Amino acid sequence: MLMFMQVQQPKTVEEAHALMVKQKMAPILAGGCWTRLGNRKWPMVIDLSELGLRYIEEEDTEYRIGAMATQRDVEVYEPFKTFCRGVLPKAVKDILGVQFRSMATMGGSVAAKFGFSDIIPALLALRAEVRLFEAGRMPIEQYLTYGTRDLLLEIIVPKQEVPVAIEALRKSTSDFPYLTGSARLDDQGYSVYIGCRPGKPALATKACQMINENGLGALDEAVTLIQEELSFQSNSHAGAEYRLEMAKNMFKRLVKEVAQWK
Amino acid sequence: MEIMLQVNGVKRKVLIETDEMLLETLRNLGFYSVRCGCDTTNCGLCTVWVDGDPMLSCAYPTFRAVGHEITTLEGVAEEAAHLADCLAEEGADQCGYCTTGMMMSAIALSRKYPNATDEEIKAYLNNNLCRCTGYESHMRGIRKFLGGKTL
């Protein structure tokens, strides 16, 4: 459960960032849904609920999702129901239930960089960016390896109607996924990301290169490369070997789905 | 810490622990319809509304509730009584432990999506677990409740 002695509720992003820098160990509370699953008692937490970061805005070329917008906000936001065939609502809809998604935030899901995230693979396929207080804008792919304690302000999704597909495998409804994936097809070719291995989602570079150079006829050969380039491990949700075999099939399904996009 | 909390339309001063969750606060205030099931955000038993949206009070820090309207089952007693009748008539009342959370979700659904389809009902109540009934009786009861509201 979430235990702490003191809570700070900054009113501006400047104040929040200064607190984050000063209180290096203090957890940042976005939705707080996963933070509470630990057992540690924290001297202080920094709560972001009063920063005015709960919004979704549509611009000419992009959508801007405030870090404190909830997963439910994304699920019911009208333009997202049709944007890229509803990929964003689809990415959140299996995360527990409505009550949970009304609390869990998009920023919290991204900033925590959870391996089991349903959302990050979709954002990777959409070529989303994040805007950080200190570092400014950066592609989400780069953010996944960015190590600085920075304040995530918003997620920026380009308005590009390109073929994208996502998938998450679970043992049962509302459980954590044991494998996630996403695919994109654009003028650069296919990009396929596999996550929850159980690590953060990563691009299957060699496998994608194989099909980009040789076409879909090389799919069977391409998936054999996945184990060379991505690591698979075992945990309570699935074994490493099982994950790998499922990843190969997921890769094929995702590629076929974006290839057949009309 | 001392905060102002608005529950079921009534404002009150409340003394809470800094890290207290809304579930505990509401029970301390005597709102016993709000109950603790899993305490890990899975079961939906502790569902209350924050500004009309169903949320899990076991994971909602009370300090965040300041300035928001909290609604418990006690605050929607009339609709709850009607829904309870519908559920009981359809046999969705075995041990009854999940019922209060289920009702908070179902009433929220009826207000937001009065013409919800079966699939929409299932999706909306996905976070409310029942280990007795297999959900079929709940579905019948909720359909009856929604139908009654739109007649």
mmCIF file of N, CA, C and O in Angstrom, chain A residues 44-137:
data_model
loop_
_atom_site.group_PDB
_atom_site.id
_atom_site.type_symbol
_atom_site.label_atom_id
_atom_site.label_comp_id
_atom_site.label_asym_id
_atom_site.label_seq_id
_atom_site.Cartn_x
_atom_site.Cartn_y
_atom_site.Cartn_z
ATOM 1 N N MET A 44 8.291 11.474 1.840
ATOM 2 C CA MET A 44 7.531 12.489 1.106
ATOM 3 C C MET A 44 7.130 11.979 -0.278
ATOM 4 O O MET A 44 7.871 11.212 -0.892
ATOM 5 N N VAL A 45 5.958 12.399 -0.758
ATOM 6 C CA VAL A 45 5.607 12.166 -2.162
ATOM 7 C C VAL A 45 5.277 13.517 -2.803
ATOM 8 O O VAL A 45 4.884 14.465 -2.114
ATOM 9 N N ILE A 46 5.472 13.593 -4.105
ATOM 10 C CA ILE A 46 5.155 14.825 -4.840
ATOM 11 C C ILE A 46 3.943 14.534 -5.725
ATOM 12 O O ILE A 46 4.003 13.681 -6.619
ATOM 13 N N ASP A 47 2.863 15.223 -5.438
ATOM 14 C CA ASP A 47 1.592 14.968 -6.121
ATOM 15 C C ASP A 47 1.416 15.957 -7.280
ATOM 16 O O ASP A 47 1.545 17.169 -7.091
ATOM 17 N N LEU A 48 1.114 15.440 -8.452
ATOM 18 C CA LEU A 48 1.040 16.301 -9.648
ATOM 19 C C LEU A 48 -0.392 16.693 -10.026
ATOM 20 O O LEU A 48 -0.618 17.250 -11.098
ATOM 21 N N SER A 49 -1.344 16.419 -9.151
ATOM 22 C CA SER A 49 -2.741 16.581 -9.556
ATOM 23 C C SER A 49 -3.190 18.034 -9.689
ATOM 24 O O SER A 49 -4.260 18.294 -10.225
ATOM 25 N N GLU A 50 -2.382 18.972 -9.216
ATOM 26 C CA GLU A 50 -2.831 20.371 -9.291
ATOM 27 C C GLU A 50 -2.047 21.198 -10.307
ATOM 28 O O GLU A 50 -1.999 22.425 -10.215
ATOM 29 N N LEU A 51 -1.420 20.530 -11.257
ATOM 30 C CA LEU A 51 -0.589 21.251 -12.241
ATOM 31 C C LEU A 51 -1.360 21.645 -13.499
ATOM 32 O O LEU A 51 -0.801 22.260 -14.402
ATOM 33 N N GLY A 52 -2.597 21.263 -13.580
ATOM 34 C CA GLY A 52 -3.383 21.597 -14.780
ATOM 35 C C GLY A 52 -2.946 20.812 -16.005
ATOM 36 O O GLY A 52 -3.064 21.286 -17.139
ATOM 37 N N LEU A 53 -2.462 19.604 -15.787
ATOM 38 C CA LEU A 53 -1.967 18.809 -16.913
ATOM 39 C C LEU A 53 -2.983 17.760 -17.378
ATOM 40 O O LEU A 53 -2.638 16.844 -18.108
ATOM 41 N N ARG A 54 -4.229 17.932 -16.963
ATOM 42 C CA ARG A 54 -5.243 16.987 -17.435
ATOM 43 C C ARG A 54 -5.999 17.601 -18.609
ATOM 44 O O ARG A 54 -6.939 18.383 -18.433
ATOM 45 N N TYR A 55 -5.566 17.281 -19.801
ATOM 46 C CA TYR A 55 -6.224 17.794 -21.001
ATOM 47 C C TYR A 55 -5.868 16.922 -22.209
ATOM 48 O O TYR A 55 -4.861 16.204 -22.187
ATOM 49 N N ILE A 56 -6.702 16.984 -23.230
ATOM 50 C CA ILE A 56 -6.345 16.444 -24.548
ATOM 51 C C ILE A 56 -6.715 17.534 -25.542
ATOM 52 O O ILE A 56 -7.857 17.998 -25.559
ATOM 53 N N GLU A 57 -5.750 17.949 -26.337
ATOM 54 C CA GLU A 57 -6.002 19.031 -27.285
ATOM 55 C C GLU A 57 -5.635 18.598 -28.696
ATOM 56 O O GLU A 57 -4.632 17.895 -28.894
ATOM 57 N N GLU A 58 -6.449 19.041 -29.631
ATOM 58 C CA GLU A 58 -6.195 18.707 -31.035
ATOM 59 C C GLU A 58 -5.648 19.935 -31.746
ATOM 60 O O GLU A 58 -6.272 20.994 -31.739
ATOM 61 N N GLU A 59 -4.480 19.784 -32.339
ATOM 62 C CA GLU A 59 -3.888 20.861 -33.136
ATOM 63 C C GLU A 59 -3.984 20.448 -34.605
ATOM 64 O O GLU A 59 -4.495 19.379 -34.925
ATOM 65 N N ASP A 60 -3.453 21.295 -35.489
ATOM 66 C CA ASP A 60 -3.526 20.979 -36.921
ATOM 67 C C ASP A 60 -2.804 19.678 -37.253
ATOM 68 O O ASP A 60 -3.278 18.866 -38.039
ATOM 69 N N THR A 61 -1.632 19.488 -36.653
ATOM 70 C CA THR A 61 -0.804 18.341 -37.056
ATOM 71 C C THR A 61 -0.589 17.319 -35.953
ATOM 72 O O THR A 61 0.076 16.311 -36.176
ATOM 73 N N GLU A 62 -1.116 17.588 -34.766
ATOM 74 C CA GLU A 62 -0.853 16.643 -33.663
ATOM 75 C C GLU A 62 -1.915 16.739 -32.570
ATOM 76 O O GLU A 62 -2.634 17.740 -32.463
ATOM 77 N N TYR A 63 -1.978 15.661 -31.783
ATOM 78 C CA TYR A 63 -2.768 15.680 -30.552
ATOM 79 C C TYR A 63 -1.806 15.855 -29.387
ATOM 80 O O TYR A 63 -0.724 15.265 -29.390
ATOM 81 N N ARG A 64 -2.216 16.649 -28.424
ATOM 82 C CA ARG A 64 -1.389 16.816 -27.224
ATOM 83 C C ARG A 64 -2.165 16.272 -26.022
ATOM 84 O O ARG A 64 -3.256 16.730 -25.722
ATOM 85 N N ILE A 65 -1.585 15.286 -25.390
ATOM 86 C CA ILE A 65 -2.239 14.635 -24.247
ATOM 87 C C ILE A 65 -1.481 15.038 -22.992
ATOM 88 O O ILE A 65 -0.312 14.684 -22.810
ATOM 89 N N GLY A 66 -2.127 15.814 -22.125
ATOM 90 C CA GLY A 66 -1.486 16.222 -20.883
ATOM 91 C C GLY A 66 -1.130 15.015 -20.031
ATOM 92 O O GLY A 66 -1.845 14.004 -20.040
ATOM 93 N N ALA A 67 -0.044 15.138 -19.296
ATOM 94 C CA ALA A 67 0.453 13.988 -18.531
ATOM 95 C C ALA A 67 -0.566 13.468 -17.526
ATOM 96 O O ALA A 67 -0.575 12.288 -17.195
ATOM 97 N N MET A 68 -1.454 14.351 -17.039
ATOM 98 C CA MET A 68 -2.426 13.911 -16.046
ATOM 99 C C MET A 68 -3.777 13.543 -16.657
ATOM 100 O O MET A 68 -4.741 13.276 -15.933
ATOM 101 N N ALA A 69 -3.855 13.546 -17.987
ATOM 102 C CA ALA A 69 -5.069 13.005 -18.626
ATOM 103 C C ALA A 69 -5.147 11.533 -18.262
ATOM 104 O O ALA A 69 -4.131 10.836 -18.240
ATOM 105 N N THR A 70 -6.335 11.077 -17.957
ATOM 106 C CA THR A 70 -6.444 9.678 -17.534
ATOM 107 C C THR A 70 -6.574 8.753 -18.753
ATOM 108 O O THR A 70 -6.892 9.194 -19.863
ATOM 109 N N GLN A 71 -6.361 7.491 -18.489
ATOM 110 C CA GLN A 71 -6.544 6.504 -19.553
ATOM 111 C C GLN A 71 -8.001 6.526 -20.037
ATOM 112 O O GLN A 71 -8.270 6.343 -21.218
ATOM 113 N N ARG A 72 -8.903 6.780 -19.125
ATOM 114 C CA ARG A 72 -10.327 6.851 -19.497
ATOM 115 C C ARG A 72 -10.589 8.078 -20.381
ATOM 116 O O ARG A 72 -11.390 8.017 -21.307
ATOM 117 N N ASP A 73 -9.902 9.191 -20.101
ATOM 118 C CA ASP A 73 -10.048 10.378 -20.953
ATOM 119 C C ASP A 73 -9.689 10.026 -22.400
ATOM 120 O O ASP A 73 -10.359 10.450 -23.337
ATOM 121 N N VAL A 74 -8.614 9.263 -22.543
ATOM 122 C CA VAL A 74 -8.172 8.865 -23.887
ATOM 123 C C VAL A 74 -9.188 7.915 -24.521
ATOM 124 O O VAL A 74 -9.502 8.007 -25.705
ATOM 125 N N GLU A 75 -9.720 7.033 -23.716
ATOM 126 C CA GLU A 75 -10.670 6.030 -24.210
ATOM 127 C C GLU A 75 -11.941 6.660 -24.763
ATOM 128 O O GLU A 75 -12.498 6.185 -25.754
ATOM 129 N N VAL A 76 -12.402 7.741 -24.132
ATOM 130 C CA VAL A 76 -13.691 8.327 -24.547
ATOM 131 C C VAL A 76 -13.535 9.590 -25.392
ATOM 132 O O VAL A 76 -14.526 10.153 -25.840
ATOM 133 N N TYR A 77 -12.304 10.019 -25.626
ATOM 134 C CA TYR A 77 -12.069 11.236 -26.427
ATOM 135 C C TYR A 77 -12.507 10.952 -27.870
ATOM 136 O O TYR A 77 -11.974 10.048 -28.534
ATOM 137 N N GLU A 78 -13.472 11.699 -28.340
ATOM 138 C CA GLU A 78 -14.148 11.385 -29.595
ATOM 139 C C GLU A 78 -13.182 11.221 -30.787
ATOM 140 O O GLU A 78 -13.267 10.223 -31.501
ATOM 141 N N PRO A 79 -12.260 12.183 -31.033
ATOM 142 C CA PRO A 79 -11.388 12.015 -32.213
ATOM 143 C C PRO A 79 -10.533 10.743 -32.168
ATOM 144 O O PRO A 79 -10.174 10.201 -33.214
ATOM 145 N N PHE A 80 -10.223 10.259 -30.968
ATOM 146 C CA PHE A 80 -9.393 9.047 -30.881
ATOM 147 C C PHE A 80 -10.147 7.777 -31.272
ATOM 148 O O PHE A 80 -9.536 6.753 -31.543
ATOM 149 N N LYS A 81 -11.477 7.869 -31.300
ATOM 150 C CA LYS A 81 -12.242 6.666 -31.636
ATOM 151 C C LYS A 81 -12.042 6.268 -33.094
ATOM 152 O O LYS A 81 -12.186 5.106 -33.457
ATOM 153 N N THR A 82 -11.692 7.256 -33.928
ATOM 154 C CA THR A 82 -11.477 6.950 -35.342
ATOM 155 C C THR A 82 -10.014 7.109 -35.757
ATOM 156 O O THR A 82 -9.597 6.524 -36.758
ATOM 157 N N PHE A 83 -9.238 7.893 -35.020
ATOM 158 C CA PHE A 83 -7.836 8.127 -35.388
ATOM 159 C C PHE A 83 -7.081 6.791 -35.414
ATOM 160 O O PHE A 83 -7.064 6.051 -34.435
ATOM 161 N N CYS A 84 -6.487 6.503 -36.546
ATOM 162 C CA CYS A 84 -5.769 5.229 -36.732
ATOM 163 C C CYS A 84 -6.608 4.048 -36.242
ATOM 164 O O CYS A 84 -6.127 3.157 -35.537
ATOM 165 N N ARG A 85 -7.865 4.075 -36.643
ATOM 166 C CA ARG A 85 -8.822 2.998 -36.328
ATOM 167 C C ARG A 85 -8.914 2.727 -34.827
ATOM 168 O O ARG A 85 -8.993 1.570 -34.380
ATOM 169 N N GLY A 86 -8.847 3.802 -34.085
ATOM 170 C CA GLY A 86 -9.084 3.672 -32.635
ATOM 171 C C GLY A 86 -7.971 2.993 -31.870
ATOM 172 O O GLY A 86 -8.219 2.360 -30.837
ATOM 173 N N VAL A 87 -6.748 3.159 -32.327
ATOM 174 C CA VAL A 87 -5.645 2.417 -31.703
ATOM 175 C C VAL A 87 -5.419 2.825 -30.240
ATOM 176 O O VAL A 87 -5.085 1.971 -29.401
ATOM 177 N N LEU A 88 -5.620 4.095 -29.919
ATOM 178 C CA LEU A 88 -5.356 4.515 -28.533
ATOM 179 C C LEU A 88 -6.419 3.996 -27.555
ATOM 180 O O LEU A 88 -6.074 3.425 -26.516
ATOM 181 N N PRO A 89 -7.736 4.163 -27.862
ATOM 182 C CA PRO A 89 -8.717 3.520 -26.982
ATOM 183 C C PRO A 89 -8.503 2.011 -26.872
ATOM 184 O O PRO A 89 -8.665 1.425 -25.803
ATOM 185 N N LYS A 90 -8.105 1.396 -27.976
ATOM 186 C CA LYS A 90 -7.866 -0.044 -27.953
ATOM 187 C C LYS A 90 -6.698 -0.387 -27.012
ATOM 188 O O LYS A 90 -6.707 -1.409 -26.336
ATOM 189 N N ALA A 91 -5.715 0.489 -26.981
ATOM 190 C CA ALA A 91 -4.536 0.234 -26.141
ATOM 191 C C ALA A 91 -4.863 0.283 -24.651
ATOM 192 O O ALA A 91 -4.189 -0.362 -23.856
ATOM 193 N N VAL A 92 -5.877 1.053 -24.276
ATOM 194 C CA VAL A 92 -6.168 1.191 -22.841
ATOM 195 C C VAL A 92 -7.343 0.324 -22.374
ATOM 196 O O VAL A 92 -7.491 0.072 -21.177
ATOM 197 N N LYS A 93 -8.155 -0.138 -23.292
ATOM 198 C CA LYS A 93 -9.452 -0.699 -22.891
ATOM 199 C C LYS A 93 -9.357 -1.959 -22.021
ATOM 200 O O LYS A 93 -10.306 -2.277 -21.302
ATOM 201 N N ASP A 94 -8.231 -2.675 -22.087
ATOM 202 C CA ASP A 94 -8.117 -3.898 -21.284
ATOM 203 C C ASP A 94 -7.347 -3.699 -19.991
ATOM 204 O O ASP A 94 -7.010 -4.664 -19.302
ATOM 205 N N ILE A 95 -7.046 -2.451 -19.675
ATOM 206 C CA ILE A 95 -6.333 -2.194 -18.423
ATOM 207 C C ILE A 95 -7.369 -2.143 -17.299
ATOM 208 O O ILE A 95 -8.114 -1.167 -17.151
ATOM 209 N N LEU A 96 -7.454 -3.222 -16.567
ATOM 210 C CA LEU A 96 -8.451 -3.387 -15.494
ATOM 211 C C LEU A 96 -9.832 -2.904 -15.933
ATOM 212 O O LEU A 96 -10.365 -3.420 -16.902
ATOM 213 N N GLY A 97 -10.395 -1.906 -15.260
ATOM 214 C CA GLY A 97 -11.745 -1.494 -15.617
ATOM 215 C C GLY A 97 -11.883 0.009 -15.649
ATOM 216 O O GLY A 97 -10.908 0.747 -15.474
ATOM 217 N N VAL A 98 -13.113 0.458 -15.854
ATOM 218 C CA VAL A 98 -13.387 1.890 -15.991
ATOM 219 C C VAL A 98 -12.890 2.666 -14.772
ATOM 220 O O VAL A 98 -12.270 3.731 -14.897
ATOM 221 N N GLN A 99 -13.158 2.126 -13.564
ATOM 222 C CA GLN A 99 -12.756 2.841 -12.345
ATOM 223 C C GLN A 99 -11.246 3.048 -12.307
ATOM 224 O O GLN A 99 -10.764 4.134 -11.963
ATOM 225 N N PHE A 100 -10.515 1.996 -12.640
ATOM 226 C CA PHE A 100 -9.054 2.088 -12.608
ATOM 227 C C PHE A 100 -8.565 3.076 -13.663
ATOM 228 O O PHE A 100 -7.716 3.931 -13.401
ATOM 229 N N ARG A 101 -9.135 2.969 -14.861
ATOM 230 C CA ARG A 101 -8.679 3.837 -15.952
ATOM 231 C C ARG A 101 -9.081 5.297 -15.728
ATOM 232 O O ARG A 101 -8.513 6.194 -16.342
ATOM 233 N N SER A 102 -10.058 5.519 -14.867
ATOM 234 C CA SER A 102 -10.424 6.898 -14.529
ATOM 235 C C SER A 102 -9.433 7.516 -13.563
ATOM 236 O O SER A 102 -9.484 8.710 -13.281
ATOM 237 N N MET A 103 -8.560 6.699 -13.011
ATOM 238 C CA MET A 103 -7.559 7.197 -12.071
ATOM 239 C C MET A 103 -6.154 7.159 -12.681
ATOM 240 O O MET A 103 -5.344 8.055 -12.459
ATOM 241 N N ALA A 104 -5.848 6.098 -13.392
ATOM 242 C CA ALA A 104 -4.500 5.932 -13.959
ATOM 243 C C ALA A 104 -4.277 6.969 -15.060
ATOM 244 O O ALA A 104 -5.139 7.177 -15.915
ATOM 245 N N THR A 105 -3.130 7.610 -15.022
ATOM 246 C CA THR A 105 -2.865 8.679 -15.986
ATOM 247 C C THR A 105 -1.975 8.210 -17.133
ATOM 248 O O THR A 105 -1.215 7.255 -16.987
ATOM 249 N N MET A 106 -2.073 8.929 -18.241
ATOM 250 C CA MET A 106 -1.224 8.618 -19.387
ATOM 251 C C MET A 106 0.246 8.907 -19.054
ATOM 252 O O MET A 106 1.135 8.141 -19.390
ATOM 253 N N GLY A 107 0.467 10.028 -18.381
ATOM 254 C CA GLY A 107 1.838 10.390 -18.027
ATOM 255 C C GLY A 107 2.468 9.377 -17.091
ATOM 256 O O GLY A 107 3.631 8.998 -17.256
ATOM 257 N N GLY A 108 1.688 8.918 -16.123
ATOM 258 C CA GLY A 108 2.199 7.922 -15.185
ATOM 259 C C GLY A 108 2.562 6.636 -15.903
ATOM 260 O O GLY A 108 3.590 6.015 -15.634
ATOM 261 N N SER A 109 1.720 6.251 -16.860
ATOM 262 C CA SER A 109 1.966 5.009 -17.597
ATOM 263 C C SER A 109 3.236 5.105 -18.429
ATOM 264 O O SER A 109 3.979 4.134 -18.555
ATOM 265 N N VAL A 110 3.467 6.277 -19.001
ATOM 266 C CA VAL A 110 4.636 6.441 -19.870
ATOM 267 C C VAL A 110 5.902 6.675 -19.038
ATOM 268 O O VAL A 110 6.943 6.056 -19.267
ATOM 269 N N ALA A 111 5.791 7.567 -18.041
ATOM 270 C CA ALA A 111 6.990 7.939 -17.267
ATOM 271 C C ALA A 111 7.550 6.761 -16.483
ATOM 272 O O ALA A 111 8.758 6.666 -16.276
ATOM 273 N N ALA A 112 6.672 5.867 -16.049
ATOM 274 C CA ALA A 112 7.160 4.722 -15.277
ATOM 275 C C ALA A 112 7.885 3.714 -16.175
ATOM 276 O O ALA A 112 8.627 2.875 -15.690
ATOM 277 N N LYS A 113 7.658 3.812 -17.489
ATOM 278 C CA LYS A 113 8.328 2.947 -18.471
ATOM 279 C C LYS A 113 8.167 1.463 -18.114
ATOM 280 O O LYS A 113 9.112 0.680 -18.212
ATOM 281 N N PHE A 114 6.969 1.133 -17.661
ATOM 282 C CA PHE A 114 6.726 -0.258 -17.285
ATOM 283 C C PHE A 114 6.880 -1.172 -18.502
ATOM 284 O O PHE A 114 6.372 -0.873 -19.579
ATOM 285 N N GLY A 115 7.516 -2.310 -18.285
ATOM 286 C CA GLY A 115 7.623 -3.303 -19.357
ATOM 287 C C GLY A 115 6.262 -3.809 -19.764
ATOM 288 O O GLY A 115 6.020 -4.136 -20.920
ATOM 289 N N PHE A 116 5.326 -3.890 -18.799
ATOM 290 C CA PHE A 116 4.006 -4.455 -19.082
ATOM 291 C C PHE A 116 3.025 -3.433 -19.656
ATOM 292 O O PHE A 116 1.844 -3.737 -19.828
ATOM 293 N N SER A 117 3.509 -2.227 -19.959
ATOM 294 C CA SER A 117 2.618 -1.170 -20.438
ATOM 295 C C SER A 117 1.891 -1.571 -21.723
ATOM 296 O O SER A 117 2.504 -2.018 -22.687
ATOM 297 N N ASP A 118 0.582 -1.392 -21.733
ATOM 298 C CA ASP A 118 -0.207 -1.587 -22.961
ATOM 299 C C ASP A 118 -0.094 -0.360 -23.855
ATOM 300 O O ASP A 118 -0.355 -0.435 -25.047
ATOM 301 N N ILE A 119 0.233 0.769 -23.236
ATOM 302 C CA ILE A 119 0.155 2.044 -23.939
ATOM 303 C C ILE A 119 1.427 2.357 -24.725
ATOM 304 O O ILE A 119 1.362 2.860 -25.853
ATOM 305 N N ILE A 120 2.582 2.063 -24.145
ATOM 306 C CA ILE A 120 3.840 2.444 -24.794
ATOM 307 C C ILE A 120 3.995 1.828 -26.193
ATOM 308 O O ILE A 120 4.386 2.538 -27.127
ATOM 309 N N PRO A 121 3.668 0.547 -26.401
ATOM 310 C CA PRO A 121 3.792 0.020 -27.772
ATOM 311 C C PRO A 121 2.957 0.804 -28.782
ATOM 312 O O PRO A 121 3.415 1.067 -29.899
ATOM 313 N N ALA A 122 1.753 1.197 -28.383
ATOM 314 C CA ALA A 122 0.900 1.961 -29.302
ATOM 315 C C ALA A 122 1.532 3.313 -29.611
ATOM 316 O O ALA A 122 1.546 3.757 -30.774
ATOM 317 N N LEU A 123 2.075 3.955 -28.589
ATOM 318 C CA LEU A 123 2.689 5.272 -28.803
ATOM 319 C C LEU A 123 3.945 5.152 -29.664
ATOM 320 O O LEU A 123 4.246 6.047 -30.460
ATOM 321 N N LEU A 124 4.664 4.055 -29.514
ATOM 322 C CA LEU A 124 5.846 3.844 -30.367
ATOM 323 C C LEU A 124 5.426 3.726 -31.828
ATOM 324 O O LEU A 124 6.040 4.332 -32.715
ATOM 325 N N ALA A 125 4.378 2.954 -32.069
ATOM 326 C CA ALA A 125 3.913 2.770 -33.448
ATOM 327 C C ALA A 125 3.388 4.078 -34.037
ATOM 328 O O ALA A 125 3.474 4.298 -35.243
ATOM 329 N N LEU A 126 2.869 4.933 -33.169
ATOM 330 C CA LEU A 126 2.332 6.219 -33.648
ATOM 331 C C LEU A 126 3.424 7.279 -33.772
ATOM 332 O O LEU A 126 3.136 8.422 -34.145
ATOM 333 N N ARG A 127 4.649 6.912 -33.454
ATOM 334 C CA ARG A 127 5.792 7.853 -33.463
ATOM 335 C C ARG A 127 5.504 9.054 -32.549
ATOM 336 O O ARG A 127 5.748 10.219 -32.919
ATOM 337 N N ALA A 128 4.971 8.760 -31.394
ATOM 338 C CA ALA A 128 4.653 9.822 -30.435
ATOM 339 C C ALA A 128 5.937 10.402 -29.849
ATOM 340 O O ALA A 128 7.002 9.778 -29.880
ATOM 341 N N GLU A 129 5.800 11.617 -29.340
ATOM 342 C CA GLU A 129 6.908 12.264 -28.639
ATOM 343 C C GLU A 129 6.430 12.617 -27.240
ATOM 344 O O GLU A 129 5.233 12.642 -26.972
ATOM 345 N N VAL A 130 7.381 12.901 -26.368
ATOM 346 C CA VAL A 130 7.006 13.432 -25.056
ATOM 347 C C VAL A 130 7.606 14.829 -24.945
ATOM 348 O O VAL A 130 8.603 15.143 -25.601
ATOM 349 N N ARG A 131 6.965 15.650 -24.136
ATOM 350 C CA ARG A 131 7.562 16.958 -23.826
ATOM 351 C C ARG A 131 7.894 16.971 -22.346
ATOM 352 O O ARG A 131 7.033 16.726 -21.500
ATOM 353 N N LEU A 132 9.164 17.216 -22.075
ATOM 354 C CA LEU A 132 9.669 17.186 -20.706
ATOM 355 C C LEU A 132 10.013 18.594 -20.271
ATOM 356 O O LEU A 132 10.371 19.443 -21.096
ATOM 357 N N PHE A 133 9.951 18.830 -18.968
ATOM 358 C CA PHE A 133 10.236 20.170 -18.462
ATOM 359 C C PHE A 133 11.655 20.598 -18.818
ATOM 360 O O PHE A 133 11.880 21.708 -19.295
ATOM 361 N N GLU A 134 12.608 19.711 -18.605
ATOM 362 C CA GLU A 134 14.013 20.076 -18.774
ATOM 363 C C GLU A 134 14.498 19.827 -20.204
ATOM 364 O O GLU A 134 15.096 20.690 -20.817
ATOM 365 N N ALA A 135 14.211 18.670 -20.714
ATOM 366 C CA ALA A 135 14.788 18.257 -22.001
ATOM 367 C C ALA A 135 13.940 18.661 -23.207
ATOM 368 O O ALA A 135 14.381 18.491 -24.348
ATOM 369 N N GLY A 136 12.750 19.180 -22.993
ATOM 370 C CA GLY A 136 11.898 19.552 -24.128
ATOM 371 C C GLY A 136 11.331 18.330 -24.819
ATOM 372 O O GLY A 136 11.100 17.308 -24.192
ATOM 373 N N ARG A 137 11.135 18.440 -26.136
ATOM 374 C CA ARG A 137 10.508 17.343 -26.878
ATOM 375 C C ARG A 137 11.523 16.266 -27.234
ATOM 376 O O ARG A 137 12.656 16.573 -27.603
#
